[in-house]
Short mmCIF file of N, CA and C in Angstrom, two decimals:
data_model
loop_
_atom_site.label_atom_id
_atom_site.label_comp_id
_atom_site.label_asym_id
_atom_site.label_seq_id
_atom_site.Cartn_x
_atom_site.Cartn_y
_atom_site.Cartn_z
N LEU K 271 0.84 -1.19 0.00
CA LEU K 271 0.00 0.00 0.00
C LEU K 271 0.87 1.24 0.00
N LYS K 272 0.40 2.24 -0.70
CA LYS K 272 1.13 3.50 -0.77
C LYS K 272 0.18 4.65 -0.51
N GLY K 273 0.73 5.83 -0.28
CA GLY K 273 -0.08 7.03 -0.13
C GLY K 273 -0.68 7.22 1.25
N PHE K 274 -0.08 6.61 2.27
CA PHE K 274 -0.59 6.79 3.63
C PHE K 274 -0.41 8.24 4.07
N GLN K 275 -1.46 8.81 4.67
CA GLN K 275 -1.40 10.16 5.23
C GLN K 275 -1.40 10.12 6.75
N GLN K 276 -2.23 9.23 7.31
CA GLN K 276 -2.33 9.08 8.76
C GLN K 276 -2.66 7.63 9.07
N VAL K 277 -2.20 7.16 10.21
CA VAL K 277 -2.57 5.83 10.70
C VAL K 277 -3.04 5.99 12.14
N HIS K 278 -4.18 5.37 12.45
CA HIS K 278 -4.75 5.42 13.79
C HIS K 278 -4.91 3.99 14.30
N THR K 279 -4.76 3.82 15.60
CA THR K 279 -4.84 2.48 16.19
C THR K 279 -5.77 2.48 17.39
N ASN K 280 -6.30 1.28 17.66
CA ASN K 280 -6.99 1.06 18.92
C ASN K 280 -6.39 -0.19 19.54
N SER K 281 -7.13 -0.90 20.36
CA SER K 281 -6.58 -2.06 21.06
C SER K 281 -6.10 -3.18 20.14
N ALA K 282 -6.75 -3.33 18.97
CA ALA K 282 -6.42 -4.49 18.14
C ALA K 282 -6.61 -4.27 16.64
N ALA K 283 -6.72 -3.00 16.21
CA ALA K 283 -6.93 -2.74 14.77
C ALA K 283 -6.30 -1.41 14.38
N PHE K 284 -6.16 -1.24 13.07
CA PHE K 284 -5.59 -0.03 12.49
C PHE K 284 -6.55 0.54 11.47
N ALA K 285 -6.53 1.87 11.31
CA ALA K 285 -7.26 2.55 10.24
C ALA K 285 -6.33 3.61 9.67
N ALA K 286 -6.12 3.55 8.37
CA ALA K 286 -5.21 4.49 7.70
C ALA K 286 -5.98 5.32 6.69
N ILE K 287 -5.74 6.64 6.73
CA ILE K 287 -6.28 7.53 5.71
C ILE K 287 -5.26 7.61 4.59
N LEU K 288 -5.71 7.35 3.37
CA LEU K 288 -4.84 7.42 2.20
C LEU K 288 -4.94 8.79 1.54
N ALA K 289 -4.00 9.07 0.66
CA ALA K 289 -3.92 10.38 0.00
C ALA K 289 -5.19 10.74 -0.75
N ASP K 290 -5.92 9.74 -1.23
CA ASP K 290 -7.15 10.03 -1.97
C ASP K 290 -8.38 10.19 -1.08
N GLY K 291 -8.17 10.18 0.25
CA GLY K 291 -9.28 10.37 1.18
C GLY K 291 -10.03 9.11 1.53
N SER K 292 -9.58 7.98 1.02
CA SER K 292 -10.19 6.70 1.39
C SER K 292 -9.52 6.17 2.65
N VAL K 293 -10.08 5.08 3.18
CA VAL K 293 -9.55 4.48 4.41
C VAL K 293 -9.31 3.00 4.18
N VAL K 294 -8.18 2.52 4.70
CA VAL K 294 -7.86 1.10 4.70
C VAL K 294 -7.77 0.67 6.15
N THR K 295 -8.38 -0.48 6.47
CA THR K 295 -8.34 -0.98 7.85
C THR K 295 -7.80 -2.40 7.87
N TRP K 296 -7.21 -2.78 8.99
CA TRP K 296 -6.75 -4.15 9.18
C TRP K 296 -6.63 -4.42 10.67
N GLY K 297 -6.57 -5.70 11.01
CA GLY K 297 -6.52 -6.12 12.40
C GLY K 297 -7.76 -6.91 12.76
N ASP K 298 -8.07 -6.98 14.03
CA ASP K 298 -9.20 -7.75 14.53
C ASP K 298 -10.51 -7.15 14.02
N PRO K 299 -11.30 -7.93 13.28
CA PRO K 299 -12.57 -7.41 12.75
C PRO K 299 -13.52 -6.89 13.83
N ASP K 300 -13.50 -7.51 15.00
CA ASP K 300 -14.37 -7.07 16.09
C ASP K 300 -13.97 -5.72 16.66
N TYR K 301 -12.79 -5.26 16.33
CA TYR K 301 -12.29 -3.98 16.83
C TYR K 301 -12.21 -2.92 15.74
N GLY K 302 -12.86 -3.16 14.62
CA GLY K 302 -12.86 -2.20 13.52
C GLY K 302 -11.85 -2.49 12.45
N GLY K 303 -11.19 -3.64 12.53
CA GLY K 303 -10.22 -4.01 11.51
C GLY K 303 -10.85 -4.39 10.18
N ASP K 304 -12.17 -4.54 10.18
CA ASP K 304 -12.93 -4.82 8.96
C ASP K 304 -13.95 -3.71 8.78
N SER K 305 -13.71 -2.83 7.82
CA SER K 305 -14.62 -1.71 7.56
C SER K 305 -15.47 -1.94 6.31
N SER K 306 -15.56 -3.19 5.86
CA SER K 306 -16.24 -3.48 4.59
C SER K 306 -17.69 -3.03 4.57
N GLN K 307 -18.37 -3.05 5.71
CA GLN K 307 -19.78 -2.65 5.73
C GLN K 307 -19.98 -1.16 5.49
N VAL K 308 -18.94 -0.36 5.71
CA VAL K 308 -19.06 1.10 5.49
C VAL K 308 -18.05 1.61 4.46
N GLN K 309 -17.32 0.71 3.82
CA GLN K 309 -16.24 1.11 2.92
C GLN K 309 -16.70 2.08 1.85
N ASP K 310 -17.91 1.86 1.30
CA ASP K 310 -18.40 2.75 0.24
C ASP K 310 -18.69 4.16 0.75
N GLN K 311 -18.82 4.34 2.06
CA GLN K 311 -19.04 5.67 2.65
C GLN K 311 -17.73 6.38 3.00
N LEU K 312 -16.64 5.64 3.04
CA LEU K 312 -15.36 6.20 3.49
C LEU K 312 -14.62 6.85 2.33
N LYS K 313 -15.16 8.00 1.91
CA LYS K 313 -14.56 8.80 0.84
C LYS K 313 -14.46 10.24 1.33
N GLY K 314 -13.38 10.90 1.00
CA GLY K 314 -13.20 12.27 1.47
C GLY K 314 -12.98 12.36 2.97
N VAL K 315 -12.33 11.34 3.52
CA VAL K 315 -12.10 11.31 4.97
C VAL K 315 -11.05 12.36 5.35
N GLN K 316 -11.41 13.16 6.35
CA GLN K 316 -10.52 14.23 6.83
C GLN K 316 -9.81 13.85 8.13
N GLN K 317 -10.50 13.08 8.97
CA GLN K 317 -9.96 12.75 10.29
C GLN K 317 -10.53 11.41 10.73
N VAL K 318 -9.74 10.64 11.47
CA VAL K 318 -10.19 9.41 12.10
C VAL K 318 -9.83 9.46 13.57
N GLN K 319 -10.75 9.01 14.40
CA GLN K 319 -10.47 8.85 15.82
C GLN K 319 -10.74 7.39 16.18
N ALA K 320 -10.00 6.90 17.15
CA ALA K 320 -10.13 5.51 17.59
C ALA K 320 -10.57 5.44 19.03
N ALA K 321 -11.60 4.64 19.29
CA ALA K 321 -11.96 4.25 20.65
C ALA K 321 -11.33 2.87 20.89
N GLU K 322 -11.62 2.25 22.00
CA GLU K 322 -10.99 0.97 22.34
C GLU K 322 -11.20 -0.08 21.25
N SER K 323 -12.41 -0.14 20.68
CA SER K 323 -12.68 -1.17 19.68
C SER K 323 -13.60 -0.66 18.56
N ALA K 324 -13.47 0.62 18.24
CA ALA K 324 -14.25 1.21 17.15
C ALA K 324 -13.51 2.42 16.60
N PHE K 325 -13.95 2.86 15.42
CA PHE K 325 -13.39 4.05 14.78
C PHE K 325 -14.51 4.98 14.35
N ALA K 326 -14.20 6.27 14.26
CA ALA K 326 -15.11 7.27 13.73
C ALA K 326 -14.32 8.13 12.74
N ALA K 327 -14.90 8.37 11.58
CA ALA K 327 -14.26 9.18 10.54
C ALA K 327 -15.11 10.39 10.22
N ILE K 328 -14.48 11.57 10.16
CA ILE K 328 -15.15 12.77 9.70
C ILE K 328 -14.90 12.90 8.21
N LEU K 329 -15.97 13.09 7.46
CA LEU K 329 -15.86 13.26 6.01
C LEU K 329 -15.81 14.74 5.65
N ALA K 330 -15.42 15.02 4.41
CA ALA K 330 -15.28 16.39 3.94
C ALA K 330 -16.58 17.18 4.05
N ASP K 331 -17.72 16.51 3.98
CA ASP K 331 -19.00 17.22 4.07
C ASP K 331 -19.46 17.44 5.51
N GLY K 332 -18.63 17.07 6.49
CA GLY K 332 -18.96 17.27 7.89
C GLY K 332 -19.79 16.17 8.52
N SER K 333 -20.02 15.11 7.78
CA SER K 333 -20.74 13.96 8.34
C SER K 333 -19.73 12.99 8.97
N VAL K 334 -20.24 11.97 9.65
CA VAL K 334 -19.39 11.02 10.36
C VAL K 334 -19.81 9.60 9.99
N VAL K 335 -18.81 8.74 9.80
CA VAL K 335 -19.01 7.32 9.56
C VAL K 335 -18.32 6.57 10.70
N THR K 336 -19.02 5.59 11.28
CA THR K 336 -18.44 4.80 12.36
C THR K 336 -18.49 3.32 12.03
N TRP K 337 -17.56 2.57 12.61
CA TRP K 337 -17.54 1.12 12.45
C TRP K 337 -16.77 0.51 13.61
N GLY K 338 -16.96 -0.79 13.79
CA GLY K 338 -16.32 -1.51 14.89
C GLY K 338 -17.38 -1.98 15.87
N GLU K 339 -16.97 -2.25 17.09
CA GLU K 339 -17.84 -2.75 18.13
C GLU K 339 -18.94 -1.73 18.45
N PRO K 340 -20.21 -2.10 18.26
CA PRO K 340 -21.30 -1.15 18.50
C PRO K 340 -21.30 -0.55 19.91
N ASP K 341 -20.98 -1.34 20.92
CA ASP K 341 -20.98 -0.85 22.29
C ASP K 341 -19.79 0.05 22.63
N SER K 342 -18.88 0.19 21.70
CA SER K 342 -17.74 1.10 21.89
C SER K 342 -17.81 2.30 20.96
N GLY K 343 -19.00 2.58 20.45
CA GLY K 343 -19.17 3.74 19.57
C GLY K 343 -19.16 3.41 18.10
N GLY K 344 -19.04 2.13 17.76
CA GLY K 344 -19.02 1.74 16.34
C GLY K 344 -20.36 1.84 15.65
N ASP K 345 -21.41 2.07 16.42
CA ASP K 345 -22.75 2.25 15.86
C ASP K 345 -23.27 3.62 16.28
N SER K 346 -23.30 4.55 15.34
CA SER K 346 -23.77 5.91 15.63
C SER K 346 -25.16 6.15 15.06
N SER K 347 -25.89 5.09 14.72
CA SER K 347 -27.17 5.24 14.03
C SER K 347 -28.19 6.04 14.84
N GLU K 348 -28.15 5.97 16.15
CA GLU K 348 -29.13 6.71 16.97
C GLU K 348 -28.93 8.21 16.92
N VAL K 349 -27.73 8.67 16.57
CA VAL K 349 -27.46 10.12 16.51
C VAL K 349 -27.04 10.56 15.11
N GLN K 350 -27.10 9.67 14.15
CA GLN K 350 -26.58 9.97 12.81
C GLN K 350 -27.20 11.24 12.22
N ASP K 351 -28.49 11.46 12.44
CA ASP K 351 -29.14 12.64 11.88
C ASP K 351 -28.65 13.94 12.52
N GLN K 352 -28.00 13.85 13.68
CA GLN K 352 -27.43 15.04 14.35
C GLN K 352 -25.98 15.30 13.93
N LEU K 353 -25.35 14.31 13.29
CA LEU K 353 -23.92 14.43 12.95
C LEU K 353 -23.74 15.12 11.61
N LYS K 354 -24.01 16.43 11.63
CA LYS K 354 -23.85 17.28 10.45
C LYS K 354 -23.01 18.49 10.87
N GLY K 355 -22.12 18.92 10.02
CA GLY K 355 -21.26 20.05 10.38
C GLY K 355 -20.28 19.72 11.47
N VAL K 356 -19.84 18.46 11.52
CA VAL K 356 -18.90 18.03 12.56
C VAL K 356 -17.53 18.64 12.29
N GLN K 357 -16.99 19.27 13.33
CA GLN K 357 -15.68 19.91 13.25
C GLN K 357 -14.57 19.04 13.83
N GLN K 358 -14.94 18.26 14.85
CA GLN K 358 -13.93 17.48 15.56
C GLN K 358 -14.61 16.30 16.24
N VAL K 359 -13.91 15.19 16.34
CA VAL K 359 -14.38 14.03 17.11
C VAL K 359 -13.29 13.64 18.09
N GLN K 360 -13.69 13.34 19.31
CA GLN K 360 -12.78 12.83 20.32
C GLN K 360 -13.34 11.51 20.84
N ALA K 361 -12.46 10.67 21.36
CA ALA K 361 -12.86 9.34 21.82
C ALA K 361 -12.41 9.09 23.24
N THR K 362 -13.22 8.29 23.95
CA THR K 362 -12.79 7.67 25.19
C THR K 362 -12.61 6.19 24.87
N GLY K 363 -12.51 5.37 25.87
CA GLY K 363 -12.37 3.94 25.61
C GLY K 363 -13.56 3.35 24.89
N ARG K 364 -14.78 3.80 25.25
CA ARG K 364 -15.98 3.16 24.72
C ARG K 364 -17.03 4.14 24.21
N ALA K 365 -16.63 5.36 23.85
CA ALA K 365 -17.60 6.35 23.37
C ALA K 365 -16.89 7.42 22.54
N PHE K 366 -17.71 8.15 21.80
CA PHE K 366 -17.21 9.27 21.00
C PHE K 366 -18.01 10.53 21.32
N ALA K 367 -17.39 11.68 21.11
CA ALA K 367 -18.06 12.98 21.22
C ALA K 367 -17.66 13.80 20.00
N ALA K 368 -18.66 14.41 19.36
CA ALA K 368 -18.42 15.24 18.19
C ALA K 368 -18.79 16.68 18.51
N ILE K 369 -17.91 17.61 18.14
CA ILE K 369 -18.20 19.04 18.26
C ILE K 369 -18.71 19.50 16.90
N LEU K 370 -19.89 20.13 16.91
CA LEU K 370 -20.49 20.60 15.67
C LEU K 370 -20.14 22.07 15.42
N ALA K 371 -20.40 22.52 14.21
CA ALA K 371 -20.07 23.88 13.79
C ALA K 371 -20.75 24.94 14.68
N ASP K 372 -21.93 24.61 15.22
CA ASP K 372 -22.63 25.57 16.06
C ASP K 372 -22.18 25.54 17.52
N GLY K 373 -21.16 24.74 17.81
CA GLY K 373 -20.60 24.66 19.15
C GLY K 373 -21.25 23.61 20.04
N SER K 374 -22.27 22.94 19.55
CA SER K 374 -22.91 21.90 20.33
C SER K 374 -22.12 20.61 20.26
N VAL K 375 -22.43 19.68 21.14
CA VAL K 375 -21.73 18.40 21.22
C VAL K 375 -22.74 17.27 21.11
N VAL K 376 -22.38 16.25 20.34
CA VAL K 376 -23.18 15.04 20.21
C VAL K 376 -22.32 13.88 20.68
N THR K 377 -22.87 13.04 21.52
CA THR K 377 -22.12 11.87 22.03
C THR K 377 -22.83 10.59 21.68
N TRP K 378 -22.05 9.52 21.56
CA TRP K 378 -22.60 8.18 21.34
C TRP K 378 -21.61 7.14 21.80
#
């Protein structure tokens, strides 16, 4: 693989942002090492954050894509409609928080 821009890790997996804005993952599938279910959404990735067993990616349009263990933040479906205009994402061991353009925070 070539064109790596950033590599992020958690307890057992890796997620790398490539020069074209796509993401490559590897490692334990239960920890986000398999992003195949969201791979078609991982375009224009600007930032990736890692929780203990999940990842969150901010896309160029300010939306967020998550994958990995659902109980560690890998499932953001309950707040997905709120994840617009995301400026930054931070992670704890088992959760994520997103700061939106209006200064509000969304957690999952």
